[in-house]
XYZ file of C-alpha atoms in Angstrom:
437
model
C 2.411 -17.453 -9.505
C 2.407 -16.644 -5.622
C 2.829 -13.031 -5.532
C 3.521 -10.696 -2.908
C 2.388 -6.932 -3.282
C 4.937 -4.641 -2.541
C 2.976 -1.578 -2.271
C 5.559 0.912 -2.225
C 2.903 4.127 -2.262
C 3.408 4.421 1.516
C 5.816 3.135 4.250
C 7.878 1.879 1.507
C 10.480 -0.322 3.759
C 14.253 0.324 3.475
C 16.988 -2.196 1.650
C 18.123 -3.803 4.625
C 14.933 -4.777 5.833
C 13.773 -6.027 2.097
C 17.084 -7.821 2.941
C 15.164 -10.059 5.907
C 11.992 -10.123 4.224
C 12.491 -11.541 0.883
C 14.464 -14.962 1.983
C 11.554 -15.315 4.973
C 8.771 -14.961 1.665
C 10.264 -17.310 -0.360
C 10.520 -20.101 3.247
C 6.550 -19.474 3.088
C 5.657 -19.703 -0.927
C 5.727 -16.906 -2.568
C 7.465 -17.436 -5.731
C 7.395 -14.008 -7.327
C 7.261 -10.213 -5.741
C 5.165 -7.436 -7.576
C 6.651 -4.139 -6.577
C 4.281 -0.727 -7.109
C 7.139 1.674 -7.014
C 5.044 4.950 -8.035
C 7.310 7.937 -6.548
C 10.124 5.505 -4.797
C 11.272 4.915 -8.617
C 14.864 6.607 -9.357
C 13.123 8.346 -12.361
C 15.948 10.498 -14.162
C 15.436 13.279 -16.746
C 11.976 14.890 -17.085
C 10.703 12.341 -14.895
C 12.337 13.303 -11.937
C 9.925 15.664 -10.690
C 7.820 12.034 -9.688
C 10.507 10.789 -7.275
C 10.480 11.145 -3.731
C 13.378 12.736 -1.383
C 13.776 9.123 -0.171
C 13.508 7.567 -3.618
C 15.551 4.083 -4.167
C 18.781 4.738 -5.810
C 19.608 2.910 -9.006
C 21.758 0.697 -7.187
C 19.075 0.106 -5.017
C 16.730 -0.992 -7.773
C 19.890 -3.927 -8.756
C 20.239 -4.904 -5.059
C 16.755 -5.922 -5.071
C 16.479 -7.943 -7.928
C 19.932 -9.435 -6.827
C 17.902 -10.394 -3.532
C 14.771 -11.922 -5.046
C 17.071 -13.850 -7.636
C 19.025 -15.176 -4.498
C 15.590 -16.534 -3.073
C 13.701 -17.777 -6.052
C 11.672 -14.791 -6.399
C 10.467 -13.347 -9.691
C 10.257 -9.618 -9.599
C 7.440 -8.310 -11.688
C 7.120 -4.428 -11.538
C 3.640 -2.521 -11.277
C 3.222 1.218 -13.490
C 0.230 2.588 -13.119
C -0.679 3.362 -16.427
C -4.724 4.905 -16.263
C -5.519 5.135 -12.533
C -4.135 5.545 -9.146
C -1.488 8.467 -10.398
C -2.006 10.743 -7.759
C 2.081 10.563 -7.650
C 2.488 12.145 -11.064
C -0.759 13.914 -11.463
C 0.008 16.188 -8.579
C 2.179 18.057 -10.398
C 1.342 21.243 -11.736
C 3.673 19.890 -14.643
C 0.841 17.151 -15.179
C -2.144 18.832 -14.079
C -3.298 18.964 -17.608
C -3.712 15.175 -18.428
C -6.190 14.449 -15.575
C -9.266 13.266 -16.853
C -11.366 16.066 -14.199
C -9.257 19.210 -13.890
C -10.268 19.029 -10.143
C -8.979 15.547 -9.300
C -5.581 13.891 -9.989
C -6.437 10.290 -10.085
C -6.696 9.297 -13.291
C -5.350 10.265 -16.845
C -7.286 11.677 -19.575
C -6.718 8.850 -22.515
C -7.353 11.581 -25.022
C -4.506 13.891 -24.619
C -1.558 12.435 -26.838
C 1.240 13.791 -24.536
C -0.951 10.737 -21.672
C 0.089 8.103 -23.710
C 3.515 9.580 -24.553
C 4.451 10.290 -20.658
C 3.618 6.309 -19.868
C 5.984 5.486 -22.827
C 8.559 7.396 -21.080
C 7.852 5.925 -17.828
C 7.155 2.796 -18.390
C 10.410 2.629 -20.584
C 12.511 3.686 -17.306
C 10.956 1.278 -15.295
C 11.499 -1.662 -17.497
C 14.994 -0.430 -18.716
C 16.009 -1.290 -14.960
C 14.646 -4.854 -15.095
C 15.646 -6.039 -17.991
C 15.528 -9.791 -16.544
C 11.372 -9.504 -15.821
C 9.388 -11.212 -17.863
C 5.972 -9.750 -16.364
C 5.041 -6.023 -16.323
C 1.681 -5.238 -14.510
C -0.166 -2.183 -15.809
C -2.563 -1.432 -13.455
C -5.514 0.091 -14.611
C -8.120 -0.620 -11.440
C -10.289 2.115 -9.924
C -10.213 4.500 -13.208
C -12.067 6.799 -11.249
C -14.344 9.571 -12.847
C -13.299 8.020 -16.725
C -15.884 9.329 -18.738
C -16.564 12.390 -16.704
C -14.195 14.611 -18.574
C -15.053 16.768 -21.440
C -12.932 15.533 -24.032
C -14.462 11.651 -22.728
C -18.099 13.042 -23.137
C -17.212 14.488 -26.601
C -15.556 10.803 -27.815
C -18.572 9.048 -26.657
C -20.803 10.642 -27.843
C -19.084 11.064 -31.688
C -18.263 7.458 -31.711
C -21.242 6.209 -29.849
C -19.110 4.435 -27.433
C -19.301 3.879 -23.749
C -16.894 4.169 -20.834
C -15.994 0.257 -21.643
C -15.075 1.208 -25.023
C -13.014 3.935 -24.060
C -11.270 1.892 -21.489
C -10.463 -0.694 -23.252
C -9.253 1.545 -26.223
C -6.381 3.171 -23.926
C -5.369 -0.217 -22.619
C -4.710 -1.343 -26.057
C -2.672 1.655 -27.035
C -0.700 0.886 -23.841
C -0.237 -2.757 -24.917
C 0.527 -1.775 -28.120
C 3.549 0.128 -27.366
C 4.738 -2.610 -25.106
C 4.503 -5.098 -27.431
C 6.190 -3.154 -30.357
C 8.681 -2.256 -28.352
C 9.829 -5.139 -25.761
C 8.974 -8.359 -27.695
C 7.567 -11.293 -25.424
C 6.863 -9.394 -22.248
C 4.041 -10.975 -20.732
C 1.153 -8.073 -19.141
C -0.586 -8.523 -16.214
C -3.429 -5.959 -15.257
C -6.136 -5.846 -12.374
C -9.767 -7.198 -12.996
C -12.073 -4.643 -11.236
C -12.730 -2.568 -14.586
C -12.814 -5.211 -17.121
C -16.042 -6.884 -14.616
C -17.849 -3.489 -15.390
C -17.811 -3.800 -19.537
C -20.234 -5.695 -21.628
C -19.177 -8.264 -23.554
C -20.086 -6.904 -26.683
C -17.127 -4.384 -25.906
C -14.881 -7.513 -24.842
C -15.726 -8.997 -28.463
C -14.921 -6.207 -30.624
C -12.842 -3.129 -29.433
C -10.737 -4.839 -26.268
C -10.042 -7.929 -27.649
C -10.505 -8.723 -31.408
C -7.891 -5.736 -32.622
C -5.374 -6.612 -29.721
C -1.800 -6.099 -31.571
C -0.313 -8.720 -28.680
C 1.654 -11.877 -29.911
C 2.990 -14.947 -27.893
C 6.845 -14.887 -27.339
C 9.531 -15.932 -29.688
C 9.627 -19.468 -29.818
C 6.313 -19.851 -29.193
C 4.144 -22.437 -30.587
C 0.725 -20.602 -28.606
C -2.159 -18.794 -30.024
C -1.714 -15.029 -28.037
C -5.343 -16.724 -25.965
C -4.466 -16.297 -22.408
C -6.952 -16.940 -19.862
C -10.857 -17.263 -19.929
C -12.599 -13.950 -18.798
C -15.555 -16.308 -17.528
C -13.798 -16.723 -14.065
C -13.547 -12.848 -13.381
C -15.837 -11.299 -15.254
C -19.329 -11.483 -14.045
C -20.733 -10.918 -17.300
C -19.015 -13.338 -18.995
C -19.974 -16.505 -16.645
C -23.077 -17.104 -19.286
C -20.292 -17.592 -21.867
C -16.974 -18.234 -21.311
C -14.977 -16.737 -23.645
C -11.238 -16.534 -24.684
C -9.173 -13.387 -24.352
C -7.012 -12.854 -27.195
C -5.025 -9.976 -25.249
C -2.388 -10.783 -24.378
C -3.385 -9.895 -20.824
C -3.871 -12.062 -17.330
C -6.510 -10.329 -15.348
C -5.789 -10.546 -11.902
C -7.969 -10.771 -8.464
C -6.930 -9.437 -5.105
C -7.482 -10.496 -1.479
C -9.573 -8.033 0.308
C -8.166 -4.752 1.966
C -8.725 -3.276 4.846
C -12.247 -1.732 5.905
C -10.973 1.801 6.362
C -8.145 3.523 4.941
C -6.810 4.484 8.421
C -6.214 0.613 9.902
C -3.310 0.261 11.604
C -4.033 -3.070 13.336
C -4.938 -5.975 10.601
C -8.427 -7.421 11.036
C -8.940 -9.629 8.457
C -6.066 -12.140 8.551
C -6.593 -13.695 4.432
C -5.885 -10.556 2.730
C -2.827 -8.875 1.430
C -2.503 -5.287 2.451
C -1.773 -2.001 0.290
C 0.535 0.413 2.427
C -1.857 3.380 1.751
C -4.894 3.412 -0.302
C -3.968 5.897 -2.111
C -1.277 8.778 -2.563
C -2.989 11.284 -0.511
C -4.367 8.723 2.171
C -3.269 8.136 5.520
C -0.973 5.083 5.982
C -2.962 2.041 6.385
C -0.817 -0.796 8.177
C 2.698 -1.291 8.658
C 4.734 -4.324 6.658
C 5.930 -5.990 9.982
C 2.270 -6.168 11.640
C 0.989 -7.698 8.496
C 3.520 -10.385 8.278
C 1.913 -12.946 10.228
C -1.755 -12.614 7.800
C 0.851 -12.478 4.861
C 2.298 -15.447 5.774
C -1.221 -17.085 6.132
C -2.149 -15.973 2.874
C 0.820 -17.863 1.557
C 0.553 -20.976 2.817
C -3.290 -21.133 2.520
C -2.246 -20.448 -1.456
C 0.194 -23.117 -1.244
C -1.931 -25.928 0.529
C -5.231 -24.626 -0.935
C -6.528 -23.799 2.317
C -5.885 -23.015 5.827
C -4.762 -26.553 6.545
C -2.936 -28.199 9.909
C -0.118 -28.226 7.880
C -0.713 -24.629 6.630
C -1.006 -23.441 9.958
C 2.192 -25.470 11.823
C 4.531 -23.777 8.840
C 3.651 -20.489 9.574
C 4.284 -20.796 13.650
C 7.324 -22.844 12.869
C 8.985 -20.137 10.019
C 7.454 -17.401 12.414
C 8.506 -18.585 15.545
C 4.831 -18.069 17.187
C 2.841 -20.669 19.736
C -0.520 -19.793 18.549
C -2.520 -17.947 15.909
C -6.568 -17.141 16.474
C -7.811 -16.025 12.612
C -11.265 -14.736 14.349
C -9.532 -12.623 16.973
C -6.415 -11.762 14.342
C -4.281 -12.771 17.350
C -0.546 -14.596 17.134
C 0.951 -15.737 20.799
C 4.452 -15.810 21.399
C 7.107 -13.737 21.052
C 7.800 -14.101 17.282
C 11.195 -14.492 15.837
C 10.155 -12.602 12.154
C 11.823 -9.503 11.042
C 9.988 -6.295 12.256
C 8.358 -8.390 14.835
C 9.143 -5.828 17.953
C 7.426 -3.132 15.747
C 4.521 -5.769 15.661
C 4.175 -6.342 19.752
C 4.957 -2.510 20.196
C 1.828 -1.461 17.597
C -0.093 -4.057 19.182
C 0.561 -2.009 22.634
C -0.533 1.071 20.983
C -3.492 -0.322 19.885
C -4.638 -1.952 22.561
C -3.380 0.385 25.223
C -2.288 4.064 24.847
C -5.484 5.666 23.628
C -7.571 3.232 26.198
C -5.123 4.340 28.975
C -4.751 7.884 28.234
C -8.224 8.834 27.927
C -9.135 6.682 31.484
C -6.715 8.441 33.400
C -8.087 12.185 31.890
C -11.571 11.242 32.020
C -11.889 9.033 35.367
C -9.609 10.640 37.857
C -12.410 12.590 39.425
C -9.287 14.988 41.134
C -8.440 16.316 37.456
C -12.082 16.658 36.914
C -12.640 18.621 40.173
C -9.242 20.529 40.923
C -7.591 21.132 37.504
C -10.127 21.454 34.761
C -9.621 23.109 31.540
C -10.948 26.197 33.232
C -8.024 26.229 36.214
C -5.298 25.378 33.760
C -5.618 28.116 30.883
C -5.599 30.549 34.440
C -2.954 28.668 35.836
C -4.526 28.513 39.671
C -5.266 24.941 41.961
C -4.765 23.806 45.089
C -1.655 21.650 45.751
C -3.253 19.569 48.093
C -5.608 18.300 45.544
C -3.425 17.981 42.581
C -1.120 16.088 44.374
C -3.777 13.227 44.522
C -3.836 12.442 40.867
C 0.203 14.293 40.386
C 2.510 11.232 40.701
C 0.007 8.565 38.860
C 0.010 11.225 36.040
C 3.709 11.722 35.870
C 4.363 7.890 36.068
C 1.833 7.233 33.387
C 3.389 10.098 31.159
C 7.087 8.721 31.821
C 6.411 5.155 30.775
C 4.420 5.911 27.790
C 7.501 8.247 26.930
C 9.850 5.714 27.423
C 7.744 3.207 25.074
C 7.358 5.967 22.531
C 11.082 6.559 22.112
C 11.721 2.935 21.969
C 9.198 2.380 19.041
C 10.746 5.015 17.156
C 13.879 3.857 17.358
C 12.435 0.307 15.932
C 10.341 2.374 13.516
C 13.591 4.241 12.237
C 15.288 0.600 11.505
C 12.800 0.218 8.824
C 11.535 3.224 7.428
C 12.598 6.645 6.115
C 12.012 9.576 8.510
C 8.464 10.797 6.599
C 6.993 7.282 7.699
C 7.944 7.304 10.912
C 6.766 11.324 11.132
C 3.225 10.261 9.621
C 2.337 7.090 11.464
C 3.306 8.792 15.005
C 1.379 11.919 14.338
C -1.446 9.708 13.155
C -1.568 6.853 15.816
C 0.262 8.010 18.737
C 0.705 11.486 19.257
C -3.198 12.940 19.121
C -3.428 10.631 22.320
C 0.043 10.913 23.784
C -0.394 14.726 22.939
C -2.692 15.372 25.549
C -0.796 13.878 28.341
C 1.980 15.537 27.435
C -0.074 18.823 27.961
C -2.190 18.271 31.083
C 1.757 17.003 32.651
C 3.539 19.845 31.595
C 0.639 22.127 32.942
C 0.791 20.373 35.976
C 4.320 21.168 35.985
């Protein structure tokens, strides 16, 4: 399975533009799309305190699957069911299943309305894709599990560990899936299960697992061997009777607030998580996506690997060290990539030299003459027409990119990832102009 990670926790994309994406995946490998939906789910009932103002409509949820069927895609959808729920543990509603009253990443396994809130929501999320085989549960980064006072008490009346404890609310989450949608296949993340003993892996996680192969199934429920992900388990290779593939992920980026791609072989989360800043937009990642892909495909980075990905993306040239493409592109989104790459490259750079070098400003219309509103008009016109020039053409560019922005997003996206990569530079030309004014 070649997935793609449609992390929908930020900058989630609109319809049409899923619309241009999904046939261009499917031209470069991927065979199946894992979509994170966390607050962009049409939750209904109780639930729909979780979803965003600019949620996906039930009809929205069909038209997707409708697209990746078109293109060969299986959709496999992503709950979060111990970590990472920021998006529901936010909520004053929620606040008391967090695992440390202070923080609302992950869920306190001991409260028995936890486990009863992911039946519900896990329920609505698979009601509304009934043809998935997969469901992906999650459960990386359980941050602070164990920290909690109800966690302390468990461990230390059942002389257990964090492991143990782990591992027992992942089978109570299999074992309502199991019971209730017979033959859906689980996929989780690998990060946590690398931190518990085997011992633990032996007896509480895997030995009791209530998970069965499919109907028609001549297969022992043994899945894969924990030896390849679990460092502890390389001495002896064991298998996993959970009905469970543990899954790796490419590397993401090196801080949360990237907006230009510098590692080209990874696959990118939208925001790290749901308080973060954004981290990098779907259209600049395209062209390391479509890497990733075909390196998958043709088990590396090949000539071949490399003349697919300029052909399907219409580029003349990609440099991996400098995380460069040449040519003008012919991928959706690909004017929002050359316009980020401007603001990368240029605005701040530009900006600050013309505030910081232009020894006029420095001499004739400091900070100092502008709060008292006094200068000599000889002197600022010097530096007056290269600022105004400067401040119209970075204007122009600005309102261009937004209007590219708005083709893809919802208005809170665009809002964020202006305030956040243009406007604390573009801000301050705007001010020194209109005091020169």
């Amino acid at each position: 399975m070649r997935l793609v990670h449609l992390d929908l926790k930020g900058a989630a994309p609109r319809l049409s533009y899923l619309e241009q994406v999904f046939p261009l995946l499917s031209q470069l490998g991927a065979n199946g799309i894992l979509i994170e939906y966390e607050d962009m789910f049409p939750f209904k009932g109780e639930l729909e305190i979780l979803r965003s103002p600019y949620a996906y409509s039930e009809e929205d949820i069909e038209r997707i699957q409708q697209l990746a069927e078109q293109h060969k895609l299986e959709v496999v959808p992503l709950v979060q069911t111990f970590g990472h729920v920021e998006f529901i543990l936010k909520h004053e509603k929620y606040q008391h299943l967090r695992e440390v009253e202070r923080f609302p990443n992950s869920f306190n396994p001991h409260v028995p309305d936890t486990l009863a809130l992911l039946k519900s929501i896990l329920s609505q999320v698979i009601e509304k894709h009934r043809h998935s085989t997969w469901i992906h549960i999650g459960a990386d980064e359980v941050f602070h599990l164990g920290e909690g006072m109800d966690s302390k008490n468990w461990m230390s009346h059942n002389k257990g560990d964090v492991g143990t404890m782990f591992l027992k609310h992942i089978k109570e989450v299999l074992g309502f899936l199991t019971a209730q949608y017979w033959g859906l296949r689980v996929l989780m993340w690998d990060d946590m299960l690398r931190k518990i003993s085997v011992g633990a892996l032996r007896g509480e996680g895997t030995g009791t697992a209530v998970v069965a192969p499919g109907p028609g199934s001549s297969a022992a429920p043994a899945l894969v061997h924990l030896g390849r992900h679990c460092g502890q388990c390389q001495q002896e290779p064991m298998p996993c009777p959970v009905g469970i593939w543990v899954l790796g992920k490419y590397e993401e980026p090196e801080a949360p607030s990237c907006c230009w791609h510098q590692c080209p072989l990874a696959a990118l989360p939208a925001e790290y998580d749901h308080y973060s800043v954004l981290c990098e937009l779907l259209p600049v990642s395209i062209p390391s996506l479509a890497i990733c892909l075909q390196t998958l495909v043709n088990g590396g980075f090949t000539e071949e690997a490399k003349r697919k990905v300029l052909d399907v993306l219409g580029l003349e040239s990609v440099q991996l060290e400098q995380s460069t493409c040449e040519g003008r592109g012919t991928f959706p989104g690909v004017e929002i990539y050359h316009m980020v790459e401007q603001v990368n490259g240029h605005l701040k750079e530009s900006i600050l030299k013309a505030l910081e070098e232009e020894s006029a400003i420095k001499g004739w219309f400091s900070p100092y003459h502008r709060k008292r509103q006094f200068g000599n008009p000889r002197n600022m016109e010097s530096f007056g027409s290269k600022i105004l020039k400067l401040h119209e053409d970075w204007e122009s560019f600005v309102h261009d990119l937004r209007a590219q922005l708005e083709r893809v997003y919802f208005p809170d996206t665009v809002e964020e990832w202006m305030e956040e990569n243009v406007n604390p530079y573009l801000d301050q030309l705007r001010d020194l102009v209109q005091d020169y004014r």
